[in-house]
Amino acid sequence: MKKDTVTFTDNTTGKSIELPVMRGTVGPPVIDISKFYKETGYFTFDPGFMSTASCRSKITYIDGDAGILRYRGYPIEQLAAKSSFIEVAYLMLYGDLPCASELERFTALIRRHTMINESLKSFYQGFYHDAHPMAVMVGVFGSLSAFYHDSLDINNPEHRELAALRMIAKMPTIAAASYKHSTGEPFIYPKNKLGYCGNLLHMMFSVPSEDYQIDPIAERALDLIFILHADHEQNASTSTVRLAGSSSANPFACVSSGITALWGPAHGGANEAVLNMLDEIGDASQIEKYIAKAKDKSDPFRLMGFGHRIYKEYDPRATIIRQMCHEVLTKLGKEDDPLFELAQKLEEVALTDDYFKERSLYPNVDFYSGIIYRVLGIPANMFTVMFAVARTVGWVAQWMEMISDPDQRISRPRQLYEGTSLRDYVSIERRAGCDLGEK
Ligand code: SDX
């Protein structure tokens, strides 16, 4: 029987080795190179991990060429149309859609942990009101490990599950508090009779002095956007969570590292950058100028919300969110929202331009999400916070999967060293040209 291997031949020595091929349920097979250095003396080189599978996973599958995204095998289009964020959270964590009693129990468990330790509230006072909410999130979320000592033992499955529930449950409360701190309004406690997204809207927008009615359109829109953002395979922030988790760091510290990585404008920070870009472009008359800037290698400007490492087709999430924009804006009587019109015109011009077509640059999940957040009254500096709330489910599910993975060991990549070769120490008196004025 044919061996499922590939052959590596070192043409400088003529030596060949067989490398095992591993095949998943669907998607590209992988070459197991775990013994490659030991058997060949070579490291492999893959900055940015363009061709590297870092782990096994059963959570999310993406086919970037076909524009496919599935959570635990379910197409994102079906989950977006039929599921809820809390149900998707259960699916992510436990692998299957819950029956009614399982969903009811899970929902109750999440609701039980929505409050944060009262001492945590004083952490916010250390930040100026103009602190970026993501800076607050990184600081406050990472400090959860200082409070919840009964869910820090990563080798104890009960601790792991309790930590998972706490992180998913407390993220909206921490996020809403970071918003309230920026407005100077009092923090609002969660109301556990509300749904996950309704509670977040309540904690963000209600004030003690007035009744607050949750707009069902806003609640459903947020729930749908959260489903779309819940997980996305081994993206930068999820890989950061896994790498932090590989050192056996506590779960709160690991997810805090994910929040940090997500903040970058090349990643989750793009949704805020898109709104800032649309504001800068201003109107359709400026589109050609900014398209030219995006194509100009000497100009650092990029079309934010465009392009993706994996999707070389339309990001299926962007398709759904764009459709949502039409529906939500129409329902809210804002169908002629100028920024949405500008975004659509920008997309239309870019997708007819050879530069974008040749590089398969399409709108990604961040291109339209900010249009919806803004019309829900969420400020641009909270867009990535919203992304982090939703992605906490994926980070937690991936962290739990990693901790239970028998292949799991500390992640410790190597390098191609291009620095100075061996040299001896030189006393300061003998160092030529050591005139500080010259440095
Ligand atoms: C997310 O990984 C995930 O799954 C992430 C995410 C998730 O759910 O977790 O999907 C969420 O992060 C979405 C991406 C959000 N970021 C942006 O919208 C920022 C703008 N996009 C780019 O910075 C870029 O497209 C990336 C970072 C998304 C992808 O970068 P890659 O895969 O490293 O691609 P690249 O930078 O090598 O670009 C390839 C070519 C280059 O041109 P050439 O050198 O071939 O001439 O395309 C060009 C780039 O200059 N290019 C762009 C561009 N994106 C890529 N040119 C102009 N505008 C852009 N947006």
XYZ file of C-alpha atoms and ligand atoms in Angstrom:
499
model
C 0.000 0.000 0.000
C 1.289 3.488 -0.898
C 2.737 5.212 2.158
C 1.074 8.550 2.951
C 4.364 10.445 3.006
C 6.325 13.036 1.069
C 10.051 12.794 0.416
C 12.517 15.532 1.301
C 15.845 15.252 -0.510
C 18.798 17.346 0.534
C 20.502 17.978 -2.815
C 23.702 19.026 -1.078
C 24.104 15.614 0.560
C 21.806 13.473 -1.568
C 20.159 12.274 1.659
C 16.370 11.756 1.568
C 13.838 11.335 4.338
C 10.148 10.419 4.318
C 7.836 12.873 6.066
C 4.408 11.687 7.260
C 1.336 13.330 5.723
C -1.656 13.942 7.993
C -5.121 14.390 6.537
C -8.008 16.095 8.309
C -11.747 15.765 7.764
C -11.614 18.442 5.071
C -9.055 20.987 3.871
C -5.393 20.742 2.871
C -3.352 17.812 4.245
C -0.321 18.706 6.383
C 3.249 17.466 6.387
C 4.370 16.478 9.881
C 7.738 18.239 10.238
C 7.984 17.812 14.011
C 11.118 15.634 13.574
C 12.446 17.559 10.536
C 15.236 19.420 12.367
C 16.308 16.292 14.242
C 16.511 14.276 10.991
C 17.844 16.938 8.603
C 19.498 19.680 10.665
C 17.271 22.226 8.919
C 14.662 24.511 10.434
C 11.732 25.398 8.193
C 11.169 29.115 7.542
C 7.662 30.579 7.399
C 7.405 34.157 8.765
C 3.738 35.085 9.214
C 2.888 31.361 9.046
C 1.700 31.545 5.410
C 2.010 27.740 5.043
C 2.069 26.489 8.630
C -0.591 24.571 10.544
C 0.164 25.226 14.212
C -2.209 22.677 15.739
C -5.051 20.227 15.241
C -8.521 21.630 15.814
C -12.161 20.589 15.504
C -13.721 23.977 16.099
C -13.714 26.128 12.929
C -13.084 25.340 9.277
C -12.299 27.975 6.663
C -11.848 27.511 2.908
C -10.556 30.910 1.795
C -10.774 30.169 -1.919
C -14.403 29.100 -1.693
C -15.423 31.684 0.920
C -16.467 28.949 3.356
C -16.663 29.384 7.158
C -18.107 26.674 9.430
C -18.296 26.408 13.227
C -18.210 22.741 14.282
C -19.337 21.863 10.732
C -22.309 24.243 10.590
C -22.139 26.846 7.759
C -21.910 30.393 9.096
C -24.831 31.390 6.867
C -27.123 28.900 8.634
C -25.943 29.847 12.118
C -26.372 33.539 11.291
C -29.915 32.949 10.059
C -31.121 30.467 12.682
C -28.974 30.481 15.819
C -28.181 32.875 18.673
C -24.837 33.974 20.070
C -25.323 32.111 23.351
C -26.209 28.936 21.428
C -23.130 29.394 19.217
C -21.069 29.823 22.401
C -22.337 26.435 23.619
C -21.591 24.910 20.202
C -18.053 26.298 20.275
C -17.322 25.040 23.781
C -19.004 21.632 23.701
C -18.971 20.686 20.003
C -22.700 20.211 19.322
C -25.838 22.320 19.263
C -27.558 22.102 22.683
C -30.987 20.612 23.297
C -33.475 22.930 24.997
C -32.557 21.911 28.562
C -28.807 22.134 27.834
C -29.245 25.632 26.391
C -31.365 26.679 29.345
C -28.761 25.380 31.832
C -25.864 26.987 29.932
C -27.686 30.314 29.712
C -28.351 30.207 33.454
C -24.706 29.403 34.173
C -23.515 32.327 32.053
C -26.029 34.651 33.739
C -24.753 33.589 37.172
C -21.314 35.001 36.397
C -22.107 38.319 34.731
C -21.125 40.470 37.729
C -17.516 41.427 38.447
C -15.846 41.752 41.848
C -16.666 45.197 43.235
C -12.956 45.857 43.809
C -12.404 45.578 40.054
C -14.467 48.707 39.526
C -11.758 50.784 41.199
C -9.277 49.645 38.508
C -11.114 51.824 35.987
C -10.475 54.917 38.112
C -6.759 54.569 37.374
C -7.408 55.382 33.709
C -8.070 58.848 32.346
C -11.505 59.183 30.750
C -9.823 59.530 27.340
C -8.030 56.180 27.658
C -8.785 53.969 24.668
C -11.300 51.361 25.886
C -9.081 48.589 24.497
C -6.273 49.749 26.800
C -8.733 49.483 29.687
C -9.899 46.042 28.553
C -6.348 44.663 28.422
C -5.642 45.903 31.928
C -8.896 44.970 33.617
C -9.396 41.585 31.970
C -5.860 40.468 32.755
C -6.461 41.279 36.430
C -9.355 38.793 36.711
C -6.761 36.168 37.676
C -6.143 38.187 40.847
C -9.721 37.536 41.951
C -10.883 34.140 40.828
C -8.401 31.760 42.433
C -10.902 28.872 42.305
C -10.608 28.722 38.494
C -6.885 29.017 37.889
C -5.768 25.374 37.982
C -5.558 24.570 34.270
C -5.145 20.867 35.046
C -8.494 20.743 36.804
C -11.375 20.359 34.283
C -13.832 21.975 36.706
C -11.548 24.984 37.101
C -11.200 25.208 33.316
C -14.936 25.146 32.728
C -15.608 27.658 35.523
C -12.958 29.987 34.070
C -14.504 29.605 30.609
C -17.983 30.493 31.864
C -16.655 33.438 33.869
C -14.727 34.907 30.924
C -17.666 34.647 28.528
C -20.073 36.000 31.143
C -17.949 38.872 32.414
C -16.610 40.179 29.124
C -19.750 42.259 28.343
C -19.765 43.700 31.877
C -16.101 44.690 31.626
C -16.630 46.064 28.105
C -19.661 48.125 29.098
C -17.788 49.493 32.109
C -14.903 50.583 29.869
C -17.459 52.523 27.809
C -19.142 54.036 30.868
C -15.740 55.119 32.189
C -15.125 57.004 28.935
C -18.470 58.815 29.204
C -18.206 59.557 32.912
C -21.588 57.890 33.497
C -22.112 55.448 36.401
C -21.448 51.767 35.746
C -24.633 49.766 35.231
C -25.003 46.341 36.790
C -26.030 43.436 34.558
C -29.684 42.405 34.598
C -29.727 38.634 34.338
C -33.245 38.411 32.975
C -31.925 39.993 29.770
C -30.317 38.151 26.883
C -26.550 38.263 26.374
C -26.568 41.149 23.857
C -29.570 42.894 25.429
C -27.666 42.947 28.724
C -24.639 44.483 27.006
C -26.783 47.224 25.458
C -28.446 47.788 28.850
C -25.075 48.097 30.646
C -23.750 50.439 27.954
C -26.694 52.734 27.340
C -29.023 52.758 30.332
C -28.628 55.369 33.086
C -29.965 55.157 36.672
C -32.172 58.190 36.210
C -34.294 56.868 33.349
C -35.922 53.701 32.060
C -34.123 52.123 29.126
C -35.897 50.169 26.443
C -33.717 47.735 24.502
C -34.408 48.107 20.791
C -35.052 44.541 19.536
C -33.574 45.490 16.155
C -30.343 46.570 17.854
C -30.283 43.455 20.050
C -30.759 41.104 17.092
C -28.185 43.013 15.000
C -25.593 42.764 17.782
C -26.368 39.090 18.349
C -25.873 38.370 14.649
C -22.628 40.352 14.452
C -21.359 38.477 17.514
C -22.138 35.120 15.878
C -20.060 36.187 12.860
C -17.122 37.247 15.073
C -17.156 34.313 17.500
C -14.221 32.357 16.076
C -12.011 32.216 13.030
C -9.538 29.312 13.198
C -5.907 30.186 14.052
C -5.995 33.967 13.480
C -3.419 36.217 15.131
C -5.233 36.760 18.428
C -6.314 33.135 18.778
C -2.766 31.973 18.053
C -1.607 34.425 20.738
C -4.026 32.906 23.246
C -2.817 29.408 22.337
C 0.824 30.422 22.598
C 0.283 32.038 25.997
C -1.707 28.964 27.082
C 1.136 26.676 25.991
C 3.236 28.045 28.852
C 0.441 26.978 31.279
C -0.430 30.617 31.986
C -3.827 31.038 33.650
C -6.839 31.411 31.325
C -7.521 35.058 32.200
C -3.940 36.014 31.318
C -4.190 34.048 28.048
C -7.391 35.765 26.923
C -5.943 39.121 27.958
C -3.073 38.432 25.532
C -5.683 37.760 22.856
C -7.314 41.132 23.497
C -3.910 42.756 23.058
C -3.230 41.035 19.732
C -6.743 41.759 18.439
C -6.239 45.517 18.948
C -3.851 45.870 16.016
C -5.354 47.642 12.941
C -4.151 44.765 10.770
C -6.467 42.517 12.821
C -9.493 43.357 14.955
C -8.574 47.031 15.167
C -9.473 47.318 11.476
C -13.172 47.946 12.176
C -12.349 51.204 13.955
C -9.773 52.023 11.270
C -12.414 51.564 8.554
C -14.690 54.191 10.120
C -11.766 56.575 10.531
C -10.818 55.912 6.881
C -14.376 56.555 5.645
C -14.486 59.776 7.677
C -11.139 60.809 6.135
C -12.312 60.006 2.587
C -15.401 62.079 3.292
C -17.303 61.644 0.013
C -17.296 59.672 -3.223
C -15.343 62.376 -5.064
C -12.259 61.405 -3.028
C -12.464 57.646 -3.661
C -10.141 57.568 -6.668
C -7.511 59.508 -4.688
C -7.597 57.030 -1.811
C -7.637 53.989 -4.096
C -4.457 55.412 -5.667
C -2.944 55.872 -2.201
C -3.792 52.260 -1.305
C -1.988 51.060 -4.451
C 1.045 53.292 -3.949
C 3.800 51.241 -2.299
C 5.473 54.406 -1.062
C 2.284 55.361 0.794
C 1.592 53.502 4.094
C -2.161 53.936 3.511
C -4.078 50.690 3.053
C -7.747 50.210 2.311
C -8.822 49.167 5.799
C -11.375 46.379 5.910
C -10.006 45.022 2.626
C -7.878 41.943 2.097
C -7.430 38.816 4.148
C -4.698 36.264 4.684
C -7.072 33.394 3.944
C -10.099 34.686 2.039
C -9.165 35.150 -1.605
C -12.857 35.429 -2.251
C -15.477 37.536 -0.484
C -15.324 37.047 3.311
C -18.687 35.297 3.889
C -19.103 37.357 7.064
C -18.807 40.592 5.086
C -21.554 39.402 2.743
C -23.885 38.788 5.678
C -23.005 42.052 7.443
C -23.491 44.083 4.273
C -26.960 42.587 3.880
C -27.566 43.353 7.555
C -26.611 46.971 6.990
C -29.387 47.291 4.426
C -31.932 45.688 6.782
C -30.934 47.471 9.989
C -30.542 50.891 8.356
C -33.918 50.515 6.616
C -35.652 49.376 9.828
C -34.103 52.318 11.676
C -35.128 54.700 8.897
C -31.508 55.444 7.977
C -31.324 53.630 4.651
C -29.537 56.578 3.059
C -26.764 56.532 5.676
C -23.964 58.471 3.917
C -21.138 56.345 5.319
C -22.820 53.126 4.188
C -23.302 54.605 0.730
C -19.671 55.714 0.668
C -18.500 52.233 1.801
C -20.521 50.542 -0.953
C -19.172 52.957 -3.569
C -15.613 52.385 -2.322
C -16.111 48.618 -2.569
C -17.546 48.952 -6.079
C -14.600 51.036 -7.313
C -11.977 48.843 -5.623
C -13.420 45.586 -6.970
C -13.226 46.870 -10.538
C -9.553 47.844 -10.093
C -6.910 45.379 -11.359
C -4.665 45.982 -8.330
C -7.319 44.607 -5.976
C -8.531 41.931 -8.368
C -5.018 40.584 -9.043
C -4.372 40.350 -5.306
C -7.818 38.943 -4.477
C -8.498 41.805 -2.095
C -12.150 41.790 -1.036
C -14.009 43.378 1.865
C -13.471 41.422 5.069
C -15.518 41.148 8.255
C -14.338 44.575 9.435
C -15.382 46.562 6.381
C -19.075 46.930 7.169
C -19.348 46.027 10.869
C -18.575 49.557 12.011
C -21.476 50.928 9.947
C -23.838 48.903 12.115
C -22.079 49.563 15.400
C -22.244 53.305 14.690
C -25.953 53.303 13.895
C -26.513 51.405 17.177
C -24.877 54.333 18.966
C -21.569 52.561 19.655
C -18.572 54.920 19.244
C -15.688 53.913 16.934
C -13.237 53.416 19.808
C -15.544 50.679 21.127
C -15.705 48.715 17.850
C -12.737 46.497 18.632
C -14.058 46.027 22.164
C -17.232 44.605 20.586
C -15.059 42.317 18.467
C -13.234 41.179 21.625
C -16.515 40.421 23.439
C -17.610 38.143 20.614
C -14.187 36.564 20.033
C -13.823 35.664 23.700
C -16.018 32.637 22.934
C -13.569 31.477 20.262
C -10.495 32.248 22.339
C -11.914 30.288 25.277
C -12.982 27.328 23.128
C -9.581 27.195 21.400
C -7.764 27.507 24.735
C -9.816 24.618 26.195
C -9.090 22.501 23.105
C -5.378 23.265 23.331
C -5.129 22.404 27.034
C -6.699 18.985 26.381
C -4.589 18.295 23.247
C -2.209 15.338 23.844
C 0.251 16.898 21.348
C 0.281 20.043 23.471
C 3.689 21.366 24.578
C 5.134 24.809 25.053
C 5.244 26.721 21.738
C 8.833 27.712 21.125
C 9.644 28.595 17.483
C 13.255 28.827 16.285
C 14.840 31.408 13.939
C 17.254 32.081 11.116
C 20.081 33.899 12.925
C 21.610 36.668 10.771
C 23.418 38.570 13.520
C 27.134 38.987 14.198
C 29.224 35.814 14.492
C 31.395 35.075 17.551
C 33.512 37.990 18.861
C 35.317 38.815 22.134
C 34.434 41.574 24.576
C 36.349 44.874 24.066
C 37.025 47.178 27.026
C 35.541 50.646 26.701
C 38.958 52.246 26.439
C 39.735 50.195 23.351
C 36.476 50.791 21.527
C 37.126 52.878 18.438
C 34.907 55.844 17.654
C 33.192 55.722 20.998
C 32.352 59.410 20.957
C 28.815 59.808 22.302
C 28.421 62.819 20.066
C 28.674 60.504 17.082
C 25.917 58.056 18.276
C -9.238 40.317 10.642
O -6.805 36.075 10.288
C -8.046 36.251 10.502
O -8.868 35.346 10.376
C -8.435 37.647 10.940
C -9.914 37.934 11.070
C -10.559 37.152 12.196
O -11.779 36.987 12.159
O -9.841 36.829 13.176
O -10.576 37.632 9.848
C -10.152 39.411 11.400
O -8.197 40.648 11.149
C -9.606 40.745 9.261
C -8.489 41.601 8.566
C -8.633 43.034 9.060
N -7.502 43.869 8.600
C -7.664 44.801 7.648
O -8.704 45.031 7.042
C -6.422 45.649 7.410
C -6.188 45.821 5.905
N -5.769 44.547 5.362
C -4.374 44.244 5.233
O -3.538 44.839 6.152
C -4.079 42.807 4.839
O -4.924 42.495 3.829
C -4.154 41.746 5.911
C -3.329 42.080 7.113
C -5.564 41.511 6.334
C -3.597 40.447 5.292
O -2.256 40.635 5.076
P -1.374 39.504 4.341
O -2.133 38.253 4.172
O -0.054 39.448 5.025
O -1.250 40.075 2.904
P -0.127 41.093 2.446
O -0.051 42.221 3.433
O 1.098 40.347 2.108
O -0.801 41.687 1.096
C -0.638 41.005 -0.134
C -0.610 42.121 -1.178
C 0.468 43.164 -0.889
O 0.770 43.775 -2.132
P 2.101 43.204 -2.971
O 3.267 43.234 -2.006
O 1.727 41.807 -3.415
O 2.230 44.163 -4.113
O -1.865 42.833 -1.138
C -1.628 44.171 -0.734
C -0.260 44.213 -0.080
O 0.313 45.502 -0.221
N -2.685 44.505 0.225
C -3.328 45.667 0.272
C -4.278 45.524 1.290
N -4.188 44.300 1.827
C -3.193 43.669 1.166
N -3.173 46.805 -0.443
C -4.017 47.836 -0.121
N -4.971 47.749 0.839
C -5.134 46.627 1.573
N -6.054 46.557 2.508
